[in-house]
Structures are given as structure tokens and as C-alpha cells.
Amino acid sequence: MNNDNSTLNRVAITIAPRLNNALYSPLFQQCGGITGFFQESDNNIELLFKENNLTNIQPERSLWLQQAEEELKNMEKHRIQLCGIEDTNYPRLLKHCADAPLVLFYKGTLEPDEVKNIAIVGTRKATDSGKARVENILQQLADMGYRPNVISGLAYGIDIAAHSACLRHGLRAQAVLGHGLHMIYPAPHKNIADKILEQGGTLLSEFPTCAPIHPTNFLQRNRIVAGMSEAILVAESPVKGGAMSTARQALSYSRDVLAFPGRPEDTNYTGCNMLIKQNIAALVENVSDILKALNWEPLPTAPYQTSLDLFPESSDEDLIRQTLTEAGEQNIDQLHQLTRIPVHDLAVLLLKLELEGTVTRLPGKCYSLI
């Protein structure tokens, strides 16, 4: 790592967390940039703080620089890299948010992202069916040829389900953490975090390794998840929770909000249902709803496109529905034995029924009627 003054100064700003925020960029512009901020005289800095209504922040620049020296050592030890808001690999959508971090820490691959970006968030107490719906959506996007960056927060429940599905289906996962990148919280997710990096994904944070962990960190983290994404899918959430705050933050950034609906009596979906009822979120039952809401153009080379055109409505679809009605959940091999439909044709028809919202795909290549 090149520990020049510019890098040292950018790290030092992250140690003063209030200042690592684009809302305070006018202050740095008055100084000629972050490096200029550390070169200004004490008297000028005190005047600038008063002019920018920062009287509640004590400008301890010498201390911040001293701590930044230690931070750089930790960054080198843990292979943590730095990205400033003016850099070309800074997340392009986040860059336009008024309260975006001026500096991000990251591990892994962070390249200029001209691809599509979608965040998937939800409750930490996710149900198996909620996780399965996330799995199905991401598998369908991958099967159709889409390769979006899929952003979440590495938390229990829906977050880790989304990251894990990305790993299984070859999608690029980006995990935004609420603490320094020298550690992984929760600890049981370290294995997934390592695999994200192995498969070309990214771990990001606005927090240096020396930053204490507070519950508010994770609320701050949510704005980055929302800001990096062109849309956010709330997969499963009660009325109160981090996913709902992320959805509200996304709305404030004029991002598209999407949500899976649930039964009215299911408390794990009361938040999703409320977002839909209040016209905040578009209802998502299948992948075609996502494509329509986000105006993602169909990919003509995707295998499913030509296959579906070759298989219009047929009696085989009725046979699949009847079999699943009578026999219940079945995997594709069992369905083949019961229906005698060739496996290749059966896979195409099942995907068609998924897109129509007739069947749902479960882990283990199992299918059931919705």
C-alpha cells in the first residue's frame, strides 16, 4: 500500500466519523481538499468549523493523523484497500447520494460498476420459505443471463441467504458491513465472506478498524446498501426492523423499492405488505415482476427466452399442475417419473410456470404449487 500523505489524510478523515460524509464536502472544498484541510492553520480551521456549523466537533487533526498511521498498518496487515468518492471505482450510484461516505474501505474486487445493481434485504429471523424465494429469484436471474451486483449486509436471515445464493449461482455479491474489515460479524458468516472474496465479490465499510462497534453503525450501513443499488427488494420483514429503514432510505434516494407479499396473518411479512399497500414498493411474485419494475431489457441470448417461445401453452403444463396438486412437492426427477415428460422439456415448462407465478422452486430442485 502506498502510504503517501493523500492516503494518510483520507484515512484520518474516517477516524472523525462525522466528517467522512459528503454533506461536509463544502468544508473541504474551502480548504482545497482533504489534504488541504490538514494543512490549514488552527485558526483558519476554527473559523471554518464555525462557518459550517460544526461547533460540536473538536478538530483534533494531529490525533486523527496519529491514529491514521496505526490504521494504515492494520489495513496492510488485513489487506484492506481504500477508495475515495472521487475515484473511478467508487460505487457509481452511491456517489450521487448527498450523505455518501467520502472514503470507503474495501476488500476484494471493486471495479467501476457499469452493470446492474440490486439490494436484497430482510429480517434476521427469516423463514425457510422466505429464503427459498430469494434463492429462486437469484437463480432465475442467473439462468436468464443477468449478472447484477447483489448487495446486502451479511447479517443473519435474508442477507446471508442472498449472499449464499449468489455464490451458488455465479452472481457477484457485495456485502456492506457495519464495522472495520479486520473482522466479520456475525462470526459464523466468515466462511461466506471468504467465499465472496474468492468469487470476485467485495466487502465494504465506511468504518476503520479502530472504530468502536455501536448499534447505530448498522443503521448507517443501511444507507450505503440503499445508495449503491438501483433497486432494493425487501424479501421478508415485519413493520419494524433494519430492512424497513433501508427501504425508506432507498425511497429518499429515489430508488425503486420492491417487496415480496405475504399472508396478512404472517407477521414476518407485515412490513412488506405495508410497503406494497402504501404504494411504496412494487409487488414481486416472480422474476418477471422485477424485470418489469426496473425496465431491464430481455436478454435475447438467454436460453429460457428461445425455449419458452418453442413451448406455448400445452397439455403438459396441465399435467404438471395436476401432478403437483395430487402428489405435493416433488423434485424434477420425481416429476419426470410421474409425468413421463422428457427432463429437458420438463425443466423449460417448470421455468415457464415459475415466471407465470404458478409454481415455486424450492431448494434441492424441488417444486410445488403456489
CSV table of C-alpha atoms in Angstrom, one decimal:
chain,number,residue,atom,x,y,z
A,1,MET,CA,0.0,0.0,0.0
A,2,ASN,CA,1.3,3.4,-0.9
A,3,ASN,CA,1.2,5.3,2.4
A,4,ASP,CA,1.5,8.8,0.9
A,5,ASN,CA,0.1,11.9,2.5
A,6,SER,CA,-3.0,11.8,0.5
A,7,THR,CA,-3.8,8.2,1.7
A,8,LEU,CA,-2.9,9.1,5.3
A,9,ASN,CA,-5.2,12.2,5.2
A,10,ARG,CA,-8.1,10.2,3.7
A,11,VAL,CA,-7.8,7.5,6.4
A,12,ALA,CA,-7.6,10.3,9.1
A,13,ILE,CA,-11.0,11.7,7.9
A,14,THR,CA,-12.6,8.3,8.6
A,15,ILE,CA,-11.4,8.4,12.2
A,16,ALA,CA,-13.6,11.6,12.6
A,17,PRO,CA,-16.8,9.8,11.5
A,18,ARG,CA,-18.9,12.9,11.2
A,19,LEU,CA,-16.5,14.4,8.7
A,20,ASN,CA,-16.4,11.2,6.5
A,21,ASN,CA,-19.6,12.4,4.8
A,22,ALA,CA,-20.3,14.2,1.6
A,23,LEU,CA,-22.5,16.6,3.5
A,24,TYR,CA,-19.3,18.2,4.7
A,25,SER,CA,-17.6,18.3,1.4
A,26,PRO,CA,-18.1,22.2,1.3
A,27,LEU,CA,-15.8,22.4,4.3
A,28,PHE,CA,-13.0,20.5,2.4
A,29,GLN,CA,-13.6,22.5,-0.8
A,30,GLN,CA,-12.9,25.6,1.2
A,31,CYS,CA,-9.6,24.1,2.2
A,32,GLY,CA,-8.6,22.9,-1.2
A,33,GLY,CA,-9.5,19.2,-0.5
A,34,ILE,CA,-8.9,16.8,2.4
A,35,THR,CA,-5.1,17.2,2.2
A,36,GLY,CA,-5.6,21.0,2.4
A,37,PHE,CA,-7.8,20.5,5.4
A,38,PHE,CA,-4.8,19.0,7.3
A,39,GLN,CA,-2.5,21.8,6.1
A,40,GLU,CA,-4.7,24.7,7.3
A,41,SER,CA,-3.7,26.7,10.3
A,42,ASP,CA,-5.6,26.0,13.6
A,43,ASN,CA,-7.1,29.5,13.5
A,44,ASN,CA,-8.5,29.0,10.0
A,45,ILE,CA,-9.9,25.6,10.8
A,46,GLU,CA,-11.7,27.0,13.9
A,47,LEU,CA,-13.2,29.7,11.7
A,48,LEU,CA,-14.3,27.3,9.0
A,49,PHE,CA,-15.9,25.0,11.6
A,50,LYS,CA,-18.0,27.9,12.9
A,51,GLU,CA,-18.9,28.9,9.3
A,52,ASN,CA,-20.1,25.3,8.6
A,53,ASN,CA,-21.9,24.9,11.9
A,54,LEU,CA,-19.5,22.3,13.2
A,55,THR,CA,-19.1,23.8,16.7
A,56,ASN,CA,-20.0,20.4,18.2
A,57,ILE,CA,-16.9,18.7,16.6
A,58,GLN,CA,-13.5,19.3,18.1
A,59,PRO,CA,-10.9,19.5,15.3
A,60,GLU,CA,-8.2,17.2,16.7
A,61,ARG,CA,-6.3,16.9,13.4
A,62,SER,CA,-3.0,15.8,15.0
A,63,LEU,CA,-4.7,13.0,16.9
A,64,TRP,CA,-6.5,11.8,13.8
A,65,LEU,CA,-3.3,11.7,11.8
A,66,GLN,CA,-1.5,9.8,14.5
A,67,GLN,CA,-4.3,7.2,14.7
A,68,ALA,CA,-4.3,7.0,10.9
A,69,GLU,CA,-0.7,5.9,11.0
A,70,GLU,CA,-1.7,2.9,13.1
A,71,GLU,CA,-4.8,2.3,10.9
A,72,LEU,CA,-2.6,2.1,7.8
A,73,LYS,CA,-0.6,-0.7,9.5
A,74,ASN,CA,-3.8,-2.6,10.2
A,75,MET,CA,-5.0,-2.1,6.7
A,76,GLU,CA,-1.8,-3.6,5.3
A,77,LYS,CA,-2.0,-6.5,7.8
A,78,HIS,CA,-5.6,-7.3,6.8
A,79,ARG,CA,-5.2,-6.4,3.1
A,80,ILE,CA,-7.8,-3.6,3.3
A,81,GLN,CA,-7.9,-1.1,0.5
A,82,LEU,CA,-9.1,2.5,0.3
A,83,CYS,CA,-11.5,4.2,-2.2
A,84,GLY,CA,-12.4,7.9,-2.2
A,85,ILE,CA,-15.5,9.4,-3.7
A,86,GLU,CA,-13.5,10.9,-6.5
A,87,ASP,CA,-12.0,7.6,-7.5
A,88,THR,CA,-13.3,5.8,-10.6
A,89,ASN,CA,-14.1,2.6,-8.8
A,90,TYR,CA,-16.2,4.3,-6.1
A,91,PRO,CA,-19.8,2.8,-6.4
A,92,ARG,CA,-21.3,5.0,-9.1
A,93,LEU,CA,-24.8,5.3,-7.7
A,94,LEU,CA,-23.7,5.9,-4.1
A,95,LYS,CA,-21.5,8.7,-5.4
A,96,HIS,CA,-24.6,10.8,-6.1
A,97,CYS,CA,-26.1,10.5,-2.6
A,98,ALA,CA,-25.8,13.7,-0.5
A,99,ASP,CA,-24.7,11.8,2.6
A,100,ALA,CA,-22.4,9.2,0.9
A,101,PRO,CA,-19.1,8.5,2.7
A,102,LEU,CA,-16.2,10.4,1.3
A,103,VAL,CA,-14.0,7.4,1.9
A,104,LEU,CA,-14.8,3.7,1.8
A,105,PHE,CA,-12.7,0.7,2.9
A,106,TYR,CA,-12.9,-2.5,0.9
A,107,LYS,CA,-11.6,-6.0,0.5
A,108,GLY,CA,-11.8,-7.9,-2.7
A,109,THR,CA,-12.7,-6.6,-6.2
A,110,LEU,CA,-14.1,-3.1,-6.5
A,111,GLU,CA,-14.1,-2.0,-10.2
A,112,PRO,CA,-16.1,0.7,-12.0
A,113,ASP,CA,-19.6,-0.9,-11.9
A,114,GLU,CA,-21.5,-0.3,-15.1
A,115,VAL,CA,-23.6,-3.4,-14.5
A,116,LYS,CA,-27.0,-3.5,-12.8
A,117,ASN,CA,-27.2,-3.3,-9.0
A,118,ILE,CA,-29.9,-4.7,-6.8
A,119,ALA,CA,-30.0,-4.9,-3.0
A,120,ILE,CA,-31.8,-7.7,-1.2
A,121,VAL,CA,-32.7,-7.1,2.5
A,122,GLY,CA,-35.0,-8.6,5.1
A,123,THR,CA,-35.5,-9.8,8.6
A,124,ARG,CA,-32.8,-11.6,10.5
A,125,LYS,CA,-35.4,-14.2,11.6
A,126,ALA,CA,-36.2,-15.3,8.0
A,127,THR,CA,-38.3,-18.3,7.3
A,128,ASP,CA,-37.3,-21.2,5.1
A,129,SER,CA,-39.9,-20.1,2.5
A,130,GLY,CA,-38.5,-16.5,2.5
A,131,LYS,CA,-35.0,-17.8,1.9
A,132,ALA,CA,-36.3,-20.1,-0.8
A,133,ARG,CA,-38.0,-17.1,-2.6
A,134,VAL,CA,-34.7,-15.2,-2.6
A,135,GLU,CA,-32.9,-18.3,-3.9
A,136,ASN,CA,-35.5,-18.7,-6.7
A,137,ILE,CA,-35.3,-15.1,-7.8
A,138,LEU,CA,-31.5,-15.1,-8.0
A,139,GLN,CA,-31.3,-18.4,-9.7
A,140,GLN,CA,-33.8,-17.2,-12.3
A,141,LEU,CA,-31.9,-14.0,-12.9
A,142,ALA,CA,-28.7,-16.1,-13.4
A,143,ASP,CA,-30.4,-18.6,-15.6
A,144,MET,CA,-31.7,-15.8,-17.8
A,145,GLY,CA,-28.2,-14.4,-18.3
A,146,TYR,CA,-28.4,-11.3,-15.9
A,147,ARG,CA,-25.3,-10.7,-13.8
A,148,PRO,CA,-26.2,-7.9,-11.4
A,149,ASN,CA,-24.2,-6.9,-8.4
A,150,VAL,CA,-26.3,-8.2,-5.5
A,151,ILE,CA,-25.8,-6.1,-2.4
A,152,SER,CA,-26.7,-6.9,1.2
A,153,GLY,CA,-25.4,-6.7,4.7
A,154,LEU,CA,-24.0,-10.1,5.7
A,155,ALA,CA,-26.5,-10.3,8.6
A,156,TYR,CA,-28.4,-13.4,9.7
A,157,GLY,CA,-31.6,-14.3,7.8
A,158,ILE,CA,-32.3,-12.8,4.4
A,159,ASP,CA,-28.9,-11.1,4.0
A,160,ILE,CA,-26.9,-14.3,4.3
A,161,ALA,CA,-29.4,-16.2,2.2
A,162,ALA,CA,-28.9,-13.7,-0.6
A,163,HIS,CA,-25.1,-13.8,-0.4
A,164,SER,CA,-25.2,-17.6,-0.3
A,165,ALA,CA,-27.5,-17.8,-3.4
A,166,CYS,CA,-25.1,-15.5,-5.3
A,167,LEU,CA,-22.2,-17.9,-4.6
A,168,ARG,CA,-24.2,-20.9,-5.8
A,169,HIS,CA,-25.4,-19.2,-9.0
A,170,GLY,CA,-22.3,-17.3,-10.0
A,171,LEU,CA,-23.5,-13.8,-9.2
A,172,ARG,CA,-21.3,-11.1,-7.8
A,173,ALA,CA,-22.0,-10.5,-4.1
A,174,GLN,CA,-21.2,-7.2,-2.4
A,175,ALA,CA,-21.5,-7.2,1.4
A,176,VAL,CA,-21.6,-3.8,3.3
A,177,LEU,CA,-20.5,-4.2,6.9
A,178,GLY,CA,-21.1,-2.0,10.0
A,179,HIS,CA,-17.6,-2.3,11.4
A,180,GLY,CA,-14.0,-2.4,10.3
A,181,LEU,CA,-12.9,-5.1,7.8
A,182,HIS,CA,-10.4,-6.7,10.1
A,183,MET,CA,-13.2,-8.9,11.4
A,184,ILE,CA,-16.5,-10.4,10.4
A,185,TYR,CA,-19.7,-10.0,12.4
A,186,PRO,CA,-21.5,-12.3,12.9
A,187,ALA,CA,-18.5,-14.6,13.2
A,188,PRO,CA,-20.3,-17.7,11.7
A,189,HIS,CA,-20.5,-15.8,8.4
A,190,LYS,CA,-16.7,-15.6,8.0
A,191,ASN,CA,-16.8,-18.6,5.7
A,192,ILE,CA,-19.3,-16.9,3.4
A,193,ALA,CA,-17.3,-13.7,3.5
A,194,ASP,CA,-14.2,-15.5,2.4
A,195,LYS,CA,-16.1,-17.2,-0.5
A,196,ILE,CA,-17.5,-13.8,-1.6
A,197,LEU,CA,-13.9,-12.6,-2.0
A,198,GLU,CA,-12.8,-15.8,-3.7
A,199,GLN,CA,-15.5,-15.4,-6.3
A,200,GLY,CA,-14.7,-11.8,-7.1
A,201,GLY,CA,-17.1,-10.1,-4.8
A,202,THR,CA,-16.5,-7.3,-2.3
A,203,LEU,CA,-16.7,-6.5,1.4
A,204,LEU,CA,-17.2,-2.7,2.0
A,205,SER,CA,-17.3,-0.5,5.1
A,206,GLU,CA,-17.0,3.2,5.9
A,207,PHE,CA,-15.6,2.3,9.3
A,208,PRO,CA,-11.8,1.9,10.1
A,209,THR,CA,-10.6,-1.0,12.1
A,210,CYS,CA,-10.2,1.3,15.2
A,211,ALA,CA,-13.9,2.3,15.2
A,212,PRO,CA,-15.9,1.0,18.1
A,213,ILE,CA,-19.0,-1.1,17.2
A,214,HIS,CA,-22.3,0.6,18.0
A,215,PRO,CA,-25.8,-0.5,17.0
A,216,THR,CA,-26.1,2.8,15.1
A,217,ASN,CA,-23.3,1.7,12.8
A,218,PHE,CA,-25.7,-0.8,11.2
A,219,LEU,CA,-28.3,1.9,10.5
A,220,GLN,CA,-25.5,4.0,8.9
A,221,ARG,CA,-24.6,0.9,6.9
A,222,ASN,CA,-28.1,0.6,5.6
A,223,ARG,CA,-27.8,3.9,3.7
A,224,ILE,CA,-24.8,2.6,1.8
A,225,VAL,CA,-26.8,-0.6,0.9
A,226,ALA,CA,-29.6,1.6,-0.4
A,227,GLY,CA,-27.3,4.1,-2.1
A,228,MET,CA,-25.3,1.6,-4.1
A,229,SER,CA,-28.4,0.0,-5.6
A,230,GLU,CA,-30.8,1.0,-8.4
A,231,ALA,CA,-33.5,-1.0,-6.6
A,232,ILE,CA,-34.0,-2.7,-3.2
A,233,LEU,CA,-36.0,-5.8,-2.7
A,234,VAL,CA,-37.5,-6.3,0.8
A,235,ALA,CA,-37.8,-10.1,0.8
A,236,GLU,CA,-39.3,-10.6,4.2
A,237,SER,CA,-39.8,-8.1,7.0
A,238,PRO,CA,-42.1,-7.1,9.9
A,239,VAL,CA,-43.2,-3.5,10.2
A,240,LYS,CA,-40.2,-2.6,12.4
A,241,GLY,CA,-36.6,-3.5,11.5
A,242,GLY,CA,-33.5,-2.7,9.6
A,243,ALA,CA,-34.9,-3.7,6.3
A,244,MET,CA,-37.7,-1.2,6.6
A,245,SER,CA,-35.3,1.6,7.4
A,246,THR,CA,-33.2,0.6,4.4
A,247,ALA,CA,-36.4,0.7,2.2
A,248,ARG,CA,-37.2,4.2,3.5
A,249,GLN,CA,-33.6,5.3,2.8
A,250,ALA,CA,-33.8,3.9,-0.7
A,251,LEU,CA,-37.0,5.9,-1.2
A,252,SER,CA,-35.3,9.1,-0.2
A,253,TYR,CA,-32.7,8.4,-2.8
A,254,SER,CA,-35.4,7.9,-5.5
A,255,ARG,CA,-34.5,4.2,-5.8
A,256,ASP,CA,-37.1,1.6,-6.8
A,257,VAL,CA,-38.4,-0.4,-3.8
A,258,LEU,CA,-39.8,-3.9,-4.4
A,259,ALA,CA,-41.3,-6.4,-1.9
A,260,PHE,CA,-42.5,-10.0,-1.7
A,261,PRO,CA,-46.1,-10.1,-0.5
A,262,GLY,CA,-47.1,-12.4,2.3
A,263,ARG,CA,-50.2,-13.6,4.1
A,264,PRO,CA,-51.9,-10.9,6.2
A,265,GLU,CA,-51.6,-13.1,9.4
A,266,ASP,CA,-47.9,-13.7,8.9
A,267,THR,CA,-46.0,-11.1,11.0
A,268,ASN,CA,-42.8,-11.7,9.0
A,269,TYR,CA,-44.5,-10.0,6.0
A,270,THR,CA,-46.4,-7.2,7.6
A,271,GLY,CA,-43.7,-4.8,6.6
A,272,CYS,CA,-43.6,-6.0,3.0
A,273,ASN,CA,-47.4,-5.8,2.8
A,274,MET,CA,-47.5,-2.3,4.2
A,275,LEU,CA,-44.9,-1.1,1.7
A,276,ILE,CA,-47.0,-2.6,-1.1
A,277,LYS,CA,-50.3,-1.2,0.3
A,278,GLN,CA,-48.9,2.3,0.6
A,279,ASN,CA,-47.6,2.2,-3.0
A,280,ILE,CA,-44.0,2.5,-1.8
A,281,ALA,CA,-43.0,-0.9,-3.1
A,282,ALA,CA,-43.8,-2.8,-6.3
A,283,LEU,CA,-45.2,-6.2,-5.6
A,284,VAL,CA,-42.9,-9.0,-6.7
A,285,GLU,CA,-44.2,-12.5,-7.2
A,286,ASN,CA,-41.6,-13.7,-9.7
A,287,VAL,CA,-38.6,-12.6,-11.7
A,288,SER,CA,-40.7,-11.1,-14.5
A,289,ASP,CA,-42.1,-8.5,-11.9
A,290,ILE,CA,-38.5,-7.4,-11.2
A,291,LEU,CA,-37.7,-7.0,-14.9
A,292,LYS,CA,-40.8,-5.0,-15.5
A,293,ALA,CA,-40.4,-2.8,-12.5
A,294,LEU,CA,-36.8,-1.9,-13.3
A,295,ASN,CA,-37.2,-1.8,-17.1
A,296,TRP,CA,-34.4,-4.4,-17.5
A,297,GLU,CA,-34.4,-5.3,-21.2
A,298,PRO,CA,-34.8,-9.0,-22.0
A,299,LEU,CA,-31.6,-10.7,-23.0
A,300,PRO,CA,-32.1,-12.3,-26.4
A,301,THR,CA,-29.3,-14.8,-25.9
A,302,ALA,CA,-30.7,-16.2,-22.6
A,303,PRO,CA,-31.6,-19.8,-23.1
A,304,TYR,CA,-35.0,-19.5,-21.4
A,305,GLN,CA,-36.2,-17.0,-24.0
A,306,THR,CA,-36.0,-19.3,-27.0
A,307,SER,CA,-37.2,-22.2,-25.0
A,308,LEU,CA,-40.4,-20.5,-23.8
A,309,ASP,CA,-41.2,-19.5,-27.4
A,310,LEU,CA,-40.9,-23.1,-28.5
A,311,PHE,CA,-43.3,-24.3,-25.8
A,312,PRO,CA,-46.6,-22.5,-26.0
A,313,GLU,CA,-49.5,-23.5,-23.7
A,314,SER,CA,-49.7,-27.3,-23.8
A,315,SER,CA,-51.4,-30.2,-22.1
A,316,ASP,CA,-48.1,-31.0,-20.5
A,317,GLU,CA,-48.5,-27.9,-18.3
A,318,ASP,CA,-51.9,-29.1,-17.1
A,319,LEU,CA,-50.3,-32.5,-16.4
A,320,ILE,CA,-47.6,-30.8,-14.2
A,321,ARG,CA,-50.2,-28.8,-12.3
A,322,GLN,CA,-52.3,-31.9,-11.7
A,323,THR,CA,-49.3,-33.9,-10.6
A,324,LEU,CA,-48.2,-31.3,-8.1
A,325,THR,CA,-51.7,-30.9,-6.8
A,326,GLU,CA,-52.1,-34.7,-6.2
A,327,ALA,CA,-48.5,-35.6,-5.1
A,328,GLY,CA,-47.4,-32.3,-3.5
A,329,GLU,CA,-43.8,-31.1,-3.5
A,330,GLN,CA,-41.6,-33.1,-6.0
A,331,ASN,CA,-38.2,-32.7,-7.4
A,332,ILE,CA,-37.6,-32.7,-11.1
A,333,ASP,CA,-36.6,-36.4,-11.3
A,334,GLN,CA,-39.8,-37.4,-9.4
A,335,LEU,CA,-41.9,-35.3,-11.7
A,336,HIS,CA,-40.2,-36.9,-14.8
A,337,GLN,CA,-41.1,-40.3,-13.4
A,338,LEU,CA,-44.7,-39.3,-12.7
A,339,THR,CA,-45.4,-37.4,-15.9
A,340,ARG,CA,-43.0,-39.1,-18.4
A,341,ILE,CA,-42.2,-35.7,-19.8
A,342,PRO,CA,-38.6,-35.6,-21.0
A,343,VAL,CA,-36.3,-33.9,-18.4
A,344,HIS,CA,-35.2,-31.1,-20.8
A,345,ASP,CA,-38.8,-30.2,-21.8
A,346,LEU,CA,-39.9,-30.5,-18.2
A,347,ALA,CA,-37.2,-28.0,-17.0
A,348,VAL,CA,-38.4,-25.5,-19.6
A,349,LEU,CA,-42.0,-25.9,-18.7
A,350,LEU,CA,-41.3,-25.6,-15.0
A,351,LEU,CA,-39.4,-22.3,-15.6
A,352,LYS,CA,-42.4,-21.1,-17.7
A,353,LEU,CA,-44.8,-21.9,-14.8
A,354,GLU,CA,-42.4,-20.2,-12.4
A,355,LEU,CA,-42.4,-17.0,-14.4
A,356,GLU,CA,-46.2,-17.1,-14.6
A,357,GLY,CA,-46.4,-17.5,-10.8
A,358,THR,CA,-48.0,-20.9,-10.9
A,359,VAL,CA,-45.2,-22.9,-9.2
A,360,THR,CA,-42.3,-22.0,-6.9
A,361,ARG,CA,-38.9,-23.6,-6.9
A,362,LEU,CA,-37.6,-24.8,-3.6
A,363,PRO,CA,-34.0,-25.9,-2.5
A,364,GLY,CA,-32.9,-29.3,-3.9
A,365,LYS,CA,-34.6,-28.7,-7.3
A,366,CYS,CA,-38.0,-29.3,-5.8
A,367,TYR,CA,-41.2,-27.6,-7.0
A,368,SER,CA,-44.6,-27.0,-5.5
A,369,LEU,CA,-47.7,-25.1,-6.5
A,370,ILE,CA,-48.0,-21.6,-5.2
